XYZ file of C-alpha atoms in Angstrom:
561
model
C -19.679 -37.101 9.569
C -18.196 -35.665 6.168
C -16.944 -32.357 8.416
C -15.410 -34.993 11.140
C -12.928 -36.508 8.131
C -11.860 -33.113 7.150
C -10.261 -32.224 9.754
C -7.845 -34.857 8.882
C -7.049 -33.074 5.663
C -3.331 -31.372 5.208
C -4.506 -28.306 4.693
C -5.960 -28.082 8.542
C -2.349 -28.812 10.274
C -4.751 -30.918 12.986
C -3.057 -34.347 12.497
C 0.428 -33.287 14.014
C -1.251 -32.379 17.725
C -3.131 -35.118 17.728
C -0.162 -37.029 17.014
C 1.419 -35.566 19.852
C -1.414 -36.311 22.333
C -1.581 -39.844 21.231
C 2.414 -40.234 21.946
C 1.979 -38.081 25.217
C -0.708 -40.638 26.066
C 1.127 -43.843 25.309
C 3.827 -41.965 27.223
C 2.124 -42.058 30.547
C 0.575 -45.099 29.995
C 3.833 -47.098 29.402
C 5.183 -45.222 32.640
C 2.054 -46.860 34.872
C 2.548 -50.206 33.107
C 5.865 -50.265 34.290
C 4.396 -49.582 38.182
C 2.558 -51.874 37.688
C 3.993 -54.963 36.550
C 7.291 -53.840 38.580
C 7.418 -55.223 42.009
C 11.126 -53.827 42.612
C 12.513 -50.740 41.217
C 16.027 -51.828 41.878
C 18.149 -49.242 39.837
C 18.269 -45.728 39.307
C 18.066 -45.786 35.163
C 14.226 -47.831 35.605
C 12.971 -44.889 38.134
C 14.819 -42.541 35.327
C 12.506 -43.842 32.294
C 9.264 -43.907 34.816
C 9.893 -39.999 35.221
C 10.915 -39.471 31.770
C 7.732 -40.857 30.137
C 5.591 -38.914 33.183
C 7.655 -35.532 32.140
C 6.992 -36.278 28.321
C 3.730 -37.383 28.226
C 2.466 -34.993 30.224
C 4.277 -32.142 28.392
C 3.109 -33.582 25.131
C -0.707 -33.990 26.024
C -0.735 -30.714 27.499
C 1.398 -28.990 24.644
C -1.048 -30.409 21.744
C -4.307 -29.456 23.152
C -3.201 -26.462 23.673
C -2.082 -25.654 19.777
C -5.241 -27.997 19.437
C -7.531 -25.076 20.589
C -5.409 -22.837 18.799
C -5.684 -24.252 15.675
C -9.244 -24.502 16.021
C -9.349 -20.619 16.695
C -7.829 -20.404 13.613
C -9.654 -21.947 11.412
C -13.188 -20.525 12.763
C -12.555 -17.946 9.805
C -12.050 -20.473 7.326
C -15.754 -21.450 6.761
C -17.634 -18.828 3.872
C -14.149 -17.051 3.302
C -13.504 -17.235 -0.045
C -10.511 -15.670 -0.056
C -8.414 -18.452 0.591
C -8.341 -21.400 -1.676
C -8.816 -23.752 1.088
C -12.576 -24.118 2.628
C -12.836 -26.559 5.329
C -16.233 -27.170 6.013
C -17.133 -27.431 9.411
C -20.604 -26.100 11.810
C -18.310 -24.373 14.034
C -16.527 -22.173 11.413
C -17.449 -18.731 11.377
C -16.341 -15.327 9.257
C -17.126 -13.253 12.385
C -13.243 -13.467 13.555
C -12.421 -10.866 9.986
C -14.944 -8.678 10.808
C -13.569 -8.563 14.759
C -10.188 -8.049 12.599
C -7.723 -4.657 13.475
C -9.830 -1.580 12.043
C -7.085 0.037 9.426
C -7.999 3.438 7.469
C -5.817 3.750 4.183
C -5.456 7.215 3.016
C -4.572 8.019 -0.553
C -5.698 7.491 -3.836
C -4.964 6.047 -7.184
C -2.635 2.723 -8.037
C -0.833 2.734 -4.603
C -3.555 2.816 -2.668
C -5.108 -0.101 -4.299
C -2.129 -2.417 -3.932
C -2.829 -1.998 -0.080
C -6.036 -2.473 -0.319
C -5.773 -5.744 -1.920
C -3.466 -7.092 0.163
C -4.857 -5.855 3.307
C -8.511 -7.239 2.591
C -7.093 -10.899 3.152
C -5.979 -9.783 7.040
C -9.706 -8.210 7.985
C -12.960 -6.835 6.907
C -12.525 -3.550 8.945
C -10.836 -2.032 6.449
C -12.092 1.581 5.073
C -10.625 3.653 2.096
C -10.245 7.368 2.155
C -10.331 8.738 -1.054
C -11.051 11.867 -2.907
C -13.905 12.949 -5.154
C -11.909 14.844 -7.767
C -11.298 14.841 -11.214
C -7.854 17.482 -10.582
C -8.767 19.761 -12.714
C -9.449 17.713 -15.962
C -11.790 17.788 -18.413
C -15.038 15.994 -17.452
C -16.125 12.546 -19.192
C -19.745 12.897 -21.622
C -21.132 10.502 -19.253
C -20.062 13.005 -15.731
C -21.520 15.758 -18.082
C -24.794 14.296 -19.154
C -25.802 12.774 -15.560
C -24.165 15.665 -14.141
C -22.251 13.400 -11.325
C -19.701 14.071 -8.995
C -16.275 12.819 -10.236
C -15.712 9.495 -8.320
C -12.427 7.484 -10.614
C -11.182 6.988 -7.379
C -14.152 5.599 -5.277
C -14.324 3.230 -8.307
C -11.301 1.686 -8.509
C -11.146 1.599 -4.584
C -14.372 -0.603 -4.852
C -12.578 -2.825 -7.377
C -9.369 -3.443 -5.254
C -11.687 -4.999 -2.401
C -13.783 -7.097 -4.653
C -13.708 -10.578 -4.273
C -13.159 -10.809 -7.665
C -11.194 -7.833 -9.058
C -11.715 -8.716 -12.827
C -14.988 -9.093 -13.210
C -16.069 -5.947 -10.446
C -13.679 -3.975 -12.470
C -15.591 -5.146 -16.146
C -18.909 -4.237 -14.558
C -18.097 -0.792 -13.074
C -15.807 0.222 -16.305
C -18.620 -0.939 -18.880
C -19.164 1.797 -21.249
C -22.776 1.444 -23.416
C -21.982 2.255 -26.786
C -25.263 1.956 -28.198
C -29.150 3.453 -27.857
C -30.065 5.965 -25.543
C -27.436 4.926 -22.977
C -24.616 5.656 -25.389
C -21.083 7.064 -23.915
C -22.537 6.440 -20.624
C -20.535 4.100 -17.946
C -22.387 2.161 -15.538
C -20.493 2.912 -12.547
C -21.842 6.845 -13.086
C -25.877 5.296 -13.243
C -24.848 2.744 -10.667
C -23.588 5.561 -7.913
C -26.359 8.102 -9.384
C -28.944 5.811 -8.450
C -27.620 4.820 -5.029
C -27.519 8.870 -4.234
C -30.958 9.170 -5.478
C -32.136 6.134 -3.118
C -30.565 7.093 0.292
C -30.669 10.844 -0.413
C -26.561 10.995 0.486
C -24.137 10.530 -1.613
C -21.398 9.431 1.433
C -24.221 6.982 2.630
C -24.556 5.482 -0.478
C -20.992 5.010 -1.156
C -20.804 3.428 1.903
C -23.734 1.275 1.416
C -22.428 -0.071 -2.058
C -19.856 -2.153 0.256
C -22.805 -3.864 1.324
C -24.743 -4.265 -1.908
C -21.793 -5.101 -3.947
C -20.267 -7.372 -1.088
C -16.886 -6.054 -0.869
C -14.261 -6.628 2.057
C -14.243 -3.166 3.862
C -16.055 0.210 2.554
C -15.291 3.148 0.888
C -15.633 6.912 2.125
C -14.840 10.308 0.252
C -13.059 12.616 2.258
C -15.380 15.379 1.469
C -18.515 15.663 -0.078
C -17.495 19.032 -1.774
C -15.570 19.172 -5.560
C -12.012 20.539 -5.224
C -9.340 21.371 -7.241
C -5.477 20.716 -6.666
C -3.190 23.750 -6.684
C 0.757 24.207 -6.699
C 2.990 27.328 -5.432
C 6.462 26.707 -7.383
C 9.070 28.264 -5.418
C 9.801 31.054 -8.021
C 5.870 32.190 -6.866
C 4.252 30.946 -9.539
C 0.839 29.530 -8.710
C -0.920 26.783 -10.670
C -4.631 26.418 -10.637
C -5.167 22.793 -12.676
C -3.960 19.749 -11.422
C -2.720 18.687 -14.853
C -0.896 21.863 -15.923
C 1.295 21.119 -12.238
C 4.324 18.648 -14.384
C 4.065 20.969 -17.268
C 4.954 24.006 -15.299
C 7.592 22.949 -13.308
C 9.236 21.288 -15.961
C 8.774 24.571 -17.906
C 9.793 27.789 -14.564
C 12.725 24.685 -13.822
C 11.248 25.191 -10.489
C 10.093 22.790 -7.567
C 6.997 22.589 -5.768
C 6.863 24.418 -2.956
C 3.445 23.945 -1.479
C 0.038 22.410 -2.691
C -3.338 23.754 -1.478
C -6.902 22.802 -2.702
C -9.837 24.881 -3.985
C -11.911 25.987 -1.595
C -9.570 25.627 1.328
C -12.414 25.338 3.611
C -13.610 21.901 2.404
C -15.597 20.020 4.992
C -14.958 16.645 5.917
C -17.605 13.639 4.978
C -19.441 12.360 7.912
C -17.923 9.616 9.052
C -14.636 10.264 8.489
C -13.467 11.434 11.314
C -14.463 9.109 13.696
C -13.451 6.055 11.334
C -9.891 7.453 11.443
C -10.216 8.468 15.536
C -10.989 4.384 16.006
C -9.063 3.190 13.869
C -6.127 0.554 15.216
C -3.904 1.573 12.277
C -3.830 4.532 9.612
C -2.130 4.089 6.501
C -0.886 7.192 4.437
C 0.333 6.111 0.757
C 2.060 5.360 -1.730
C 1.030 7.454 -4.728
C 1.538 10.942 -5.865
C 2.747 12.662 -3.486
C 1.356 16.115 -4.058
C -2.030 14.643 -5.963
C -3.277 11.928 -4.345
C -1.783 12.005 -0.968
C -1.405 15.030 0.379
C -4.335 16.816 -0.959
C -6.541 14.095 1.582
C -4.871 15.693 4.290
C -5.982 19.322 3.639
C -9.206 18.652 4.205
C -10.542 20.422 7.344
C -10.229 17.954 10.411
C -8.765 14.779 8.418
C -4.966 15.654 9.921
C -5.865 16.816 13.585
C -7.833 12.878 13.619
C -5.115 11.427 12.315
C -3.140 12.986 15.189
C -5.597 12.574 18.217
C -5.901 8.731 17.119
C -3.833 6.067 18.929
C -3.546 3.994 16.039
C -0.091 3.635 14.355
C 0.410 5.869 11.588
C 2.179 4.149 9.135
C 3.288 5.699 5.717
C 4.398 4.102 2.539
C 6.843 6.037 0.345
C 6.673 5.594 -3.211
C 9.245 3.442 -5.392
C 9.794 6.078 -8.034
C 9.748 9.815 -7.793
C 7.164 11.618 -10.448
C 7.987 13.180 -13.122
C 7.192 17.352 -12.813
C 6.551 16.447 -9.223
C 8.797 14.918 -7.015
C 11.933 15.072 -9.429
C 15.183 14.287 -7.359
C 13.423 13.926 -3.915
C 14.727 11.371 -1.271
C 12.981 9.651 1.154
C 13.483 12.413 3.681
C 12.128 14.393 1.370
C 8.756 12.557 0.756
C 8.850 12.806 4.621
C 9.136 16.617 5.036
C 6.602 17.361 2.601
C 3.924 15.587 4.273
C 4.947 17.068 7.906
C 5.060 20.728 6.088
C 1.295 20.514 4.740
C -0.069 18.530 7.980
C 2.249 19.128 11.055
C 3.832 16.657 12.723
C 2.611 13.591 14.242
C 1.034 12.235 11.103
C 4.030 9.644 10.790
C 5.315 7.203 13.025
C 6.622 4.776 11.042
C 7.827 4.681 7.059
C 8.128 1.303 5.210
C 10.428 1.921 2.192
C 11.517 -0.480 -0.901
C 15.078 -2.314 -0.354
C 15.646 -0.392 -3.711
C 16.075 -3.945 -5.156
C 15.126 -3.673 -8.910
C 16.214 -4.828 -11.847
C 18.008 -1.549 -13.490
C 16.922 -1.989 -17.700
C 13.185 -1.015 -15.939
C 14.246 2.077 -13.882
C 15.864 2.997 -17.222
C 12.632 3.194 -18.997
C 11.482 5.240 -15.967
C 14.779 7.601 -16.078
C 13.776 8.010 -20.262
C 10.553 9.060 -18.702
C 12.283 11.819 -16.286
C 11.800 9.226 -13.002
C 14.501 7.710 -10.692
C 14.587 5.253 -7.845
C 13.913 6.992 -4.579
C 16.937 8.123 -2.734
C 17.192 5.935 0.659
C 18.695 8.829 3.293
C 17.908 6.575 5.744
C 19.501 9.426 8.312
C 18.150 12.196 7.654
C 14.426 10.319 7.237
C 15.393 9.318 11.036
C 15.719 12.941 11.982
C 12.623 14.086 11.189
C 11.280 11.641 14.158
C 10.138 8.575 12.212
C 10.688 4.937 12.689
C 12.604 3.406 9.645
C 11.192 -0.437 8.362
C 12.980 -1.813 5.373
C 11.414 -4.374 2.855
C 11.388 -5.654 -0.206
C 8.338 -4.302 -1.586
C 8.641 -3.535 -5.362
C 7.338 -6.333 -8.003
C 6.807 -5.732 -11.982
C 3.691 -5.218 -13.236
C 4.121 -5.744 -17.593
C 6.084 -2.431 -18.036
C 5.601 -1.335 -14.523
C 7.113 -0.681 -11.231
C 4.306 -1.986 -8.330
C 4.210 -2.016 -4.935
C 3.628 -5.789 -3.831
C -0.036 -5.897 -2.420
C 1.351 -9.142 -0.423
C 4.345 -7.505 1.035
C 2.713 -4.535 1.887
C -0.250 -6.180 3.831
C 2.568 -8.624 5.371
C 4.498 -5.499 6.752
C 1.764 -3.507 7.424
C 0.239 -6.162 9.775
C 3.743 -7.490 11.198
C 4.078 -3.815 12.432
C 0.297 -4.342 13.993
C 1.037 -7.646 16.033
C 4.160 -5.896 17.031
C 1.768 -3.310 18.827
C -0.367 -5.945 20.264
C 2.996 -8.072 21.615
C 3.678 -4.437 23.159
C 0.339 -4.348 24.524
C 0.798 -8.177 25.740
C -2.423 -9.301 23.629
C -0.450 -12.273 22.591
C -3.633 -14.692 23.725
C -5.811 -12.299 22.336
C -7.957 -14.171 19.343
C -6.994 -11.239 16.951
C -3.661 -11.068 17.113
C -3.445 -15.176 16.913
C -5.297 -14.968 13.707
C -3.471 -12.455 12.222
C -0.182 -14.148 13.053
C -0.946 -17.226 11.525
C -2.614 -15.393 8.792
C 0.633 -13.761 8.416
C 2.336 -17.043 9.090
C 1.030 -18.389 5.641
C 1.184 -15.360 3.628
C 4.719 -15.303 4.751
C 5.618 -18.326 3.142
C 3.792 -17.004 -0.685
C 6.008 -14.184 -0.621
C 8.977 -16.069 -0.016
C 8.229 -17.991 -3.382
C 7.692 -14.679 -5.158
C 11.375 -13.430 -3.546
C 12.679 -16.414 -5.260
C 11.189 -16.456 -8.465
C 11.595 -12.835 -8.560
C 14.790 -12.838 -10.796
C 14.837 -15.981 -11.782
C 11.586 -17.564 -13.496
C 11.320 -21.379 -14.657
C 13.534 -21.968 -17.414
C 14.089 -25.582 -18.837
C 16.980 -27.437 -18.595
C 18.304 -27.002 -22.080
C 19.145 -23.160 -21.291
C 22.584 -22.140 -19.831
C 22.933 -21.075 -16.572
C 23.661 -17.429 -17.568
C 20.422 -17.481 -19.133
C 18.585 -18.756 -16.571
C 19.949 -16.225 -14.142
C 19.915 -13.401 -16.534
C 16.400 -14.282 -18.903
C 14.387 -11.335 -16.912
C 17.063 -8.811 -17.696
C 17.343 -10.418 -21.231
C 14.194 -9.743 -21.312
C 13.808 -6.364 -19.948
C 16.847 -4.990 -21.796
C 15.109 -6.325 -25.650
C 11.658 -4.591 -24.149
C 13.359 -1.856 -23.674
C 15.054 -1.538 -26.362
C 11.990 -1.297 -28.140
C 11.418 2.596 -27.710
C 13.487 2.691 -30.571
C 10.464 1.483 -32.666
C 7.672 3.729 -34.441
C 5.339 3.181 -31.398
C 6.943 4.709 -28.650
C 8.481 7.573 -30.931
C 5.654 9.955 -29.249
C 6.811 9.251 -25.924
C 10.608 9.887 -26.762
C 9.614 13.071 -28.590
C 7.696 14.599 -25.184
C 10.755 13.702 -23.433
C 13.347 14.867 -26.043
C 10.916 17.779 -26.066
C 11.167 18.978 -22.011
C 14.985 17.817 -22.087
C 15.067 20.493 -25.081
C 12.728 22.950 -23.075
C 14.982 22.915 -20.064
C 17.948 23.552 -22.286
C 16.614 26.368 -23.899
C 15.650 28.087 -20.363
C 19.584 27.229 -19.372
C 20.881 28.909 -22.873
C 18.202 31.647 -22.034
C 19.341 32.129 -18.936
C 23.088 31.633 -19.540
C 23.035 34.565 -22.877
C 20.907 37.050 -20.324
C 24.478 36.581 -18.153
C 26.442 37.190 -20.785
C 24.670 39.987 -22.140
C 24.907 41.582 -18.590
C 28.423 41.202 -18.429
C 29.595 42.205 -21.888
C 27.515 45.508 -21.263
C 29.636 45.419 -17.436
C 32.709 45.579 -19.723
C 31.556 48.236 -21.887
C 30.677 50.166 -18.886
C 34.425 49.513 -17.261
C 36.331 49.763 -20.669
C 34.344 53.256 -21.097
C 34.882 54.141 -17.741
C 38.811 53.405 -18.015
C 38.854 55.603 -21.132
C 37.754 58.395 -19.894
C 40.109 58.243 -17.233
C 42.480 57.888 -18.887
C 41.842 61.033 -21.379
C 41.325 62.887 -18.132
C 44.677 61.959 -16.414
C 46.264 62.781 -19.997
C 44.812 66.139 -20.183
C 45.768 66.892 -16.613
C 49.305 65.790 -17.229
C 48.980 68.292 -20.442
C 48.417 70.809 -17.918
C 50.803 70.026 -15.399
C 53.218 70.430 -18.081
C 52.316 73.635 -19.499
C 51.962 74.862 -15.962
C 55.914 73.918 -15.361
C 56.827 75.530 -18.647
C 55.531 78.813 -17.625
C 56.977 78.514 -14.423
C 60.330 77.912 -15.916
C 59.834 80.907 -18.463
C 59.005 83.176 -15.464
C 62.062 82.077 -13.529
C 64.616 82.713 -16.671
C 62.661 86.653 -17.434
C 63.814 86.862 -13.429
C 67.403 86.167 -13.978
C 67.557 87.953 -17.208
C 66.041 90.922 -15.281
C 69.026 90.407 -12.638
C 71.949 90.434 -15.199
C 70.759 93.455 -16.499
C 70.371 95.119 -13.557
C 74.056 94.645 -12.629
């Protein structure tokens, strides 16, 4: 009886088609009263209100049970879920509509990836992360080097983003024992140790510890084999650790012209293939661009499945370019790079950031070497993808972030697109995802509004009200002036002073080569010079004795005479 009354709650949008049965049914009935009690229909307007209440009630009765049934689709997920903050309880509700949810396969690593994950895990449970087991080239922790593990940062925080709760997964897997015998170890290490030593496979037991741990989704690595991430600068220089990569471009002032890993023949996890092969959507991004997301795509077979799969390849370009990575590149260029390490067919569509943000935060990004991606929306289109624009980046304390919500929202609206296209509009997945999307829809319209402007009391001026978060920003900001945040100014002052001194460098070796140039001409134009003198010396003499020959001639003459 208690599940019967919820049902009448707000929160399960019931009461408004049963509303319109009732008034569909009162409808008709009024219209066979009338019949009825009527023994003459004598005008026109009374057989016009008979048919009117037949055409309305009918309409209406058949209209509500339909959403009726619909509804109650909906809210068959709505049962255990506790990942919405309403939970009707009812017999009938059931999770199994998430796990019979699109399967999507994100592809990446590090922050970005994570913001998709969480805001993808509220759309379905057949959702897999593809990450790499890599520490690029770094040092290893004490803990890595006394249980002699593979490096797994990234499996970690993957398991974190599709927690149900994120905080407390994300204490437990980051604890750090600081005293006995388990000093300087961290738990996630003996946690993912253990689980290889009880299925004998480290890939299975990743993929297990979705099960154990309850998590939405599962994790894979992309190979079960440690590489390393390599760079080829366009001046030929070749960079074998991941962390040197910034340092080095910054340093040759040279770009990145290709990134391979170490070995080159790294095999593919089982699993991985296949996962990608069915999955109904395959997300590539954001994140570093030539670290965390391209490097997933050199391993042997992960591109040609992402190809022979009919899922929609979606990527997600980055906010901000990297510093010593991706300095000055446009969207196109993001593009190209991706399409140059895995061929082409990887992409089909690319959702990229309005370029909305506030600009005292991309200046503590450009102090830092970083600038807004360039939006060249035409030459992006070129290159054979399909362009979606939205407002995507939120501020995270002193960061730009990718919106988990308006990622998922897009990501998905681009999904029930392909289903429309399909014409799966009846089918139960793409009705739950719509109205899923429906209501998510409406959160990040609140988060649109309050984006620039939060809740200020009355007392404060409407400039200030309009202008507090760039008040704000501008005083944060402002305080890289202070003590703190002298180290970080001094790295930067440092590589704007590096690159200057490889211009001067540069610039004297010109100068050097052309003052010697004008030594070599000046020189040059001496001797010349001396020589045409000389030979003019001897012209004269020449016509001297010619003219002393010609006068002992005539002299001869005269005397002759």
């Amino acid at each position: 009886m208690k599940g019967f009354f919820e049902w009448f709650k707000s929160g399960s949008k019931m009461k408004r088609w049963m509303f319109l049965i009732l008034l569909g049914t009162i409808a008709v009935c009024y219209a066979i009263a009338k019949i009825i009690v009527t023994n003459k229909l004598d005008s026109v307007k009374d057989v016009a209100i008979i048919v009117a209440c037949f055409v309305f009630g009918f309409l209406a009765m058949i209209i509500g049970m339909v959403y009726m049934q619909k509804r109650t689709l909906e809210l068959l997920v709505q049962k255990t879920d506790t990942r919405e903050d309403e939970n009707l309880s009812s017999l009938i509700f059931d999770r199994k509509v998430y796990s019979q949810g699109p399967k999507i396969v994100v592809i990446g690593g590090g922050a970005g990836l994570n913001s998709v994950l969480k805001g993808l895990k509220q759309y379905t449970d057949n959702l897999t992360a593809i990450v790499t087991v890599s520490d690029y080239g770094e040092q290893s922790t004490d803990s890595r080097k006394i249980l002699e593990t593979l490096p797994t940062d990234d499996i970690k925080d993957s398991l974190i983003a599709l927690s149900t709760n994120e905080e407390e997964m994300s204490q437990l897997l980051n604890c750090k024992f600081e005293n006995g015998k388990l000093r300087s170890l961290s738990f996630s290490d003996i946690y993912i140790l253990a689980m290889q030593n009880v299925y004998k496979d480290f890939s299975r037991s990743v993929k297990k510890s979705s099960e154990i741990l309850n998590i939405t989704g599962k994790v894979l690595p992309v190979t079960m084999e440690e590489m390393s991430i390599c760079a080829e600068l366009e001046d030929g220089t070749v960079v074998q650790d991941r962390s040197q990569i910034p340092e080095m471009v910054n340093k040759k002032s040279s770009k990145i012209n290709r990134i391979f890993i170490n070995p080159t023949n790294c095999r593919v996890a089982q699993g991985v293939e296949e996962t990608i092969q069915e999955a109904d959507a395959i997300i590539i991004g954001p994140g570093n661009l030539y670290t965390n997301v391209i490097p997933n795509l050199l391993v042997k077979g992960v591109a040609r499945a992402i190809k022979n799969s009919k899922g929609i390849k979606i990527y997600i370009s980055n906010i901000m370019t990297e510093p010593g990575q991706t300095y000055d590149y446009s969207l196109s260029d993001h593009i190209k790079a991706i399409i140059d390490h895995a061929g082409e067919g990887v992409i089909d569509y690319c959702i990229y950031d309005t370029g909305e943000v506030i600009p005292e935060f991309i200046r503590k990004y450009n102090q830092e070497g970083a600038e807004l991606v360039e939006q060249d929306t035409a030459k992006a289109k070129a290159l054979g993808v399909h362009l979606v624009k939205r407002d995507l980046a939120t501020v995270d304390g002193d960061k730009i972030r990718h919106n988990p919500d308006a990622i998922a929202a897009s990501i998905v609206e681009l999904i029930c697109e392909d289903l429309k296209f399909k014409d799966m509009q009846n089918n139960p997945e793409y009705m739950i995802l719509n109205d899923e999307l429906k209501t998510q829809k409406k959160g990040i319209r609140l988060w649109k509004k309050s984006k620039y402007n939060n809740n200020i009391s009355g007392d404060e001026s409407k400039f200030a009200n309009k202008y507090k978060d760039r008040i704000e920003s501008i005083k944060e900001s402002n305080k890289d002036n202070k003590p703190k945040n002298k180290a970080k100014k001094k790295n930067a002052t440092n590589q704007i002073l590096g690159k200057s001194d490889n211009i001067k460098s540069a610039r004297n070796a010109k100068l050097e080569e052309l003052t010697k140039r004008m030594i070599q001409v000046q020189n040059a134009n001496k001797a010349a010079a001396e020589e045409a003198k000389r030979k003019a010396a001897e012209r004269a003499a020449a016509n001297k004795e010619s003219n002393n020959v010609k006068a002992r001639r005539n002299t001869i003459k005269e005397d002759s005479k």
